[in-house]
């Protein structure tokens, strides 16, 4: 499931709320092939079949939570480079700092503006692409 120039890039949304997963899938369907997972375990399974250009991850989920997923990805040479934006209902400074220290690239609090999420994802991806061009990663 690698994206090619003829196909849209993949966006992996990891959240335990079905309504939010469907909302994000509908919002991003023009730009991405949106893959949906309800927890960290499902996300890891999907990563063995696809190579997402970015991920949107909730923190509080049953099973493998978002922080554990982020730590797993950042410790893997195969997945460490994937941009990760946390989308969470946890709104304290401590929550944000913990997620960023775990390896998240950005953090947005629910409820959110989908357009802001879109812009933040674009900015993260531009930074990562720029780092790849300069061979920093």
Tab-separated table of C-alpha atoms in Angstrom:
chain	number	residue	atom	x	y	z
A	1	UNK	CA	0.000	0.000	0.000
A	2	UNK	CA	2.737	2.480	-0.765
A	3	UNK	CA	1.542	5.701	-2.312
A	4	UNK	CA	2.833	6.373	-5.813
A	5	UNK	CA	2.784	9.540	-7.922
A	6	UNK	CA	-0.526	8.355	-9.422
A	7	UNK	CA	-2.169	7.807	-6.049
A	8	UNK	CA	-2.889	10.022	-3.098
A	9	UNK	CA	-0.602	9.800	-0.073
A	10	UNK	CA	-1.827	7.940	2.980
A	11	UNK	CA	-2.961	9.595	6.210
A	12	UNK	CA	-3.379	7.287	9.202
A	13	UNK	CA	-5.951	8.460	11.766
A	14	UNK	CA	-5.761	6.689	15.131
A	15	UNK	CA	-8.651	7.478	17.481
A	16	UNK	CA	-11.109	5.411	19.499
A	17	UNK	CA	-14.071	7.652	18.589
A	18	UNK	CA	-15.738	6.277	15.420
A	19	UNK	CA	-17.489	9.576	14.666
A	20	UNK	CA	-14.207	11.496	14.740
A	21	UNK	CA	-12.479	8.944	12.513
A	22	UNK	CA	-15.288	9.259	9.969
A	23	UNK	CA	-15.256	13.067	10.171
A	24	UNK	CA	-11.530	13.188	9.464
A	25	UNK	CA	-11.834	10.614	6.677
A	26	UNK	CA	-14.509	12.732	4.995
A	27	UNK	CA	-12.588	15.982	5.485
A	28	UNK	CA	-9.274	14.676	4.118
A	29	UNK	CA	-10.552	12.358	1.371
A	30	UNK	CA	-9.603	14.755	-1.448
A	31	UNK	CA	-5.959	15.037	-0.354
A	32	UNK	CA	-5.307	11.583	1.133
A	33	UNK	CA	-6.197	7.951	1.154
A	34	UNK	CA	-7.323	7.943	4.781
A	35	UNK	CA	-6.615	4.842	6.845
A	36	UNK	CA	-8.466	4.435	10.140
A	37	UNK	CA	-7.414	2.655	13.336
A	38	UNK	CA	-9.138	2.668	16.721
A	39	UNK	CA	-5.999	2.092	18.836
A	40	UNK	CA	-2.245	1.710	18.720
A	41	UNK	CA	-2.293	-2.016	17.990
A	42	UNK	CA	-4.435	-1.538	14.884
A	43	UNK	CA	-2.205	1.340	13.782
A	44	UNK	CA	0.913	-0.845	13.998
A	45	UNK	CA	-0.833	-3.534	11.941
A	46	UNK	CA	-1.713	-0.957	9.285
A	47	UNK	CA	1.857	0.314	9.225
A	48	UNK	CA	3.018	-3.125	8.101
A	49	UNK	CA	0.776	-2.764	5.025
A	50	UNK	CA	1.051	0.937	4.231
A	51	UNK	CA	3.422	3.856	4.458
A	52	UNK	CA	1.489	6.922	5.615
A	53	UNK	CA	2.763	10.381	4.840
A	54	UNK	CA	1.466	11.551	8.224
A	55	UNK	CA	-0.485	10.390	11.262
A	56	UNK	CA	-3.132	11.959	13.498
A	57	UNK	CA	-3.114	10.213	16.880
A	58	UNK	CA	-5.314	10.482	19.973
A	59	UNK	CA	-3.661	9.968	23.353
A	60	UNK	CA	-6.412	8.285	25.403
A	61	UNK	CA	-7.430	4.971	23.834
A	62	UNK	CA	-8.078	1.442	25.077
A	63	UNK	CA	-5.307	-1.044	24.447
A	64	UNK	CA	-2.149	0.628	23.227
A	65	UNK	CA	-2.618	4.342	23.878
A	66	UNK	CA	-1.270	7.174	21.766
A	67	UNK	CA	1.827	7.832	23.871
A	68	UNK	CA	2.879	4.185	23.690
A	69	UNK	CA	2.299	4.207	19.929
A	70	UNK	CA	4.371	7.371	19.455
A	71	UNK	CA	7.231	5.957	21.537
A	72	UNK	CA	7.130	2.723	19.523
A	73	UNK	CA	7.258	4.629	16.236
A	74	UNK	CA	10.076	6.912	17.339
A	75	UNK	CA	12.185	3.939	18.437
A	76	UNK	CA	11.809	2.238	15.045
A	77	UNK	CA	14.178	2.978	12.165
A	78	UNK	CA	11.335	2.024	9.834
A	79	UNK	CA	8.780	4.520	11.166
A	80	UNK	CA	10.631	7.226	13.124
A	81	UNK	CA	10.349	9.741	10.262
A	82	UNK	CA	6.523	9.731	9.968
A	83	UNK	CA	5.085	13.115	11.040
A	84	UNK	CA	2.725	12.702	14.006
A	85	UNK	CA	0.143	15.229	15.104
A	86	UNK	CA	-1.621	14.511	18.376
A	87	UNK	CA	-5.334	15.351	18.435
A	88	UNK	CA	-6.532	14.976	22.006
A	89	UNK	CA	-9.141	16.073	24.498
A	90	UNK	CA	-6.374	16.313	27.113
A	91	UNK	CA	-5.807	20.028	27.450
A	92	UNK	CA	-3.189	20.588	30.123
A	93	UNK	CA	0.290	21.900	29.518
A	94	UNK	CA	1.635	18.698	31.070
A	95	UNK	CA	-0.279	16.553	28.546
A	96	UNK	CA	1.129	18.553	25.644
A	97	UNK	CA	4.685	18.426	26.987
A	98	UNK	CA	4.473	14.671	27.602
A	99	UNK	CA	3.270	14.031	24.040
A	100	UNK	CA	5.911	16.291	22.511
A	101	UNK	CA	8.658	14.660	24.586
A	102	UNK	CA	7.421	11.243	23.456
A	103	UNK	CA	8.047	12.363	19.871
A	104	UNK	CA	4.867	14.030	18.625
A	105	UNK	CA	5.541	16.794	16.097
A	106	UNK	CA	2.521	18.879	17.065
A	107	UNK	CA	-0.459	18.838	19.425
A	108	UNK	CA	-3.996	20.085	18.843
A	109	UNK	CA	-6.806	20.012	21.404
A	110	UNK	CA	-10.361	18.758	20.759
A	111	UNK	CA	-12.695	20.350	19.876
A	112	UNK	CA	-10.726	21.636	16.913
A	113	UNK	CA	-11.065	23.420	13.595
A	114	UNK	CA	-10.425	20.916	10.751
A	115	UNK	CA	-8.786	23.633	8.676
A	116	UNK	CA	-6.282	24.304	11.476
A	117	UNK	CA	-5.525	20.576	11.605
A	118	UNK	CA	-4.993	20.581	7.842
A	119	UNK	CA	-2.575	23.530	8.008
A	120	UNK	CA	-0.638	22.010	10.894
A	121	UNK	CA	-0.291	18.717	8.975
A	122	UNK	CA	0.917	20.580	5.880
A	123	UNK	CA	3.499	22.505	7.925
A	124	UNK	CA	4.835	19.368	9.612
A	125	UNK	CA	5.167	17.608	6.273
A	126	UNK	CA	6.986	20.586	4.731
A	127	UNK	CA	9.495	20.592	7.606
A	128	UNK	CA	10.107	16.869	7.281
A	129	UNK	CA	10.504	17.123	3.496
A	130	UNK	CA	12.955	19.983	3.951
A	131	UNK	CA	14.994	17.922	6.425
A	132	UNK	CA	15.082	15.009	3.992
A	133	UNK	CA	16.339	17.304	1.220
A	134	UNK	CA	19.157	18.567	3.390
A	135	UNK	CA	19.863	14.967	4.511
A	136	UNK	CA	19.436	15.801	8.187
A	137	UNK	CA	17.241	12.706	8.662
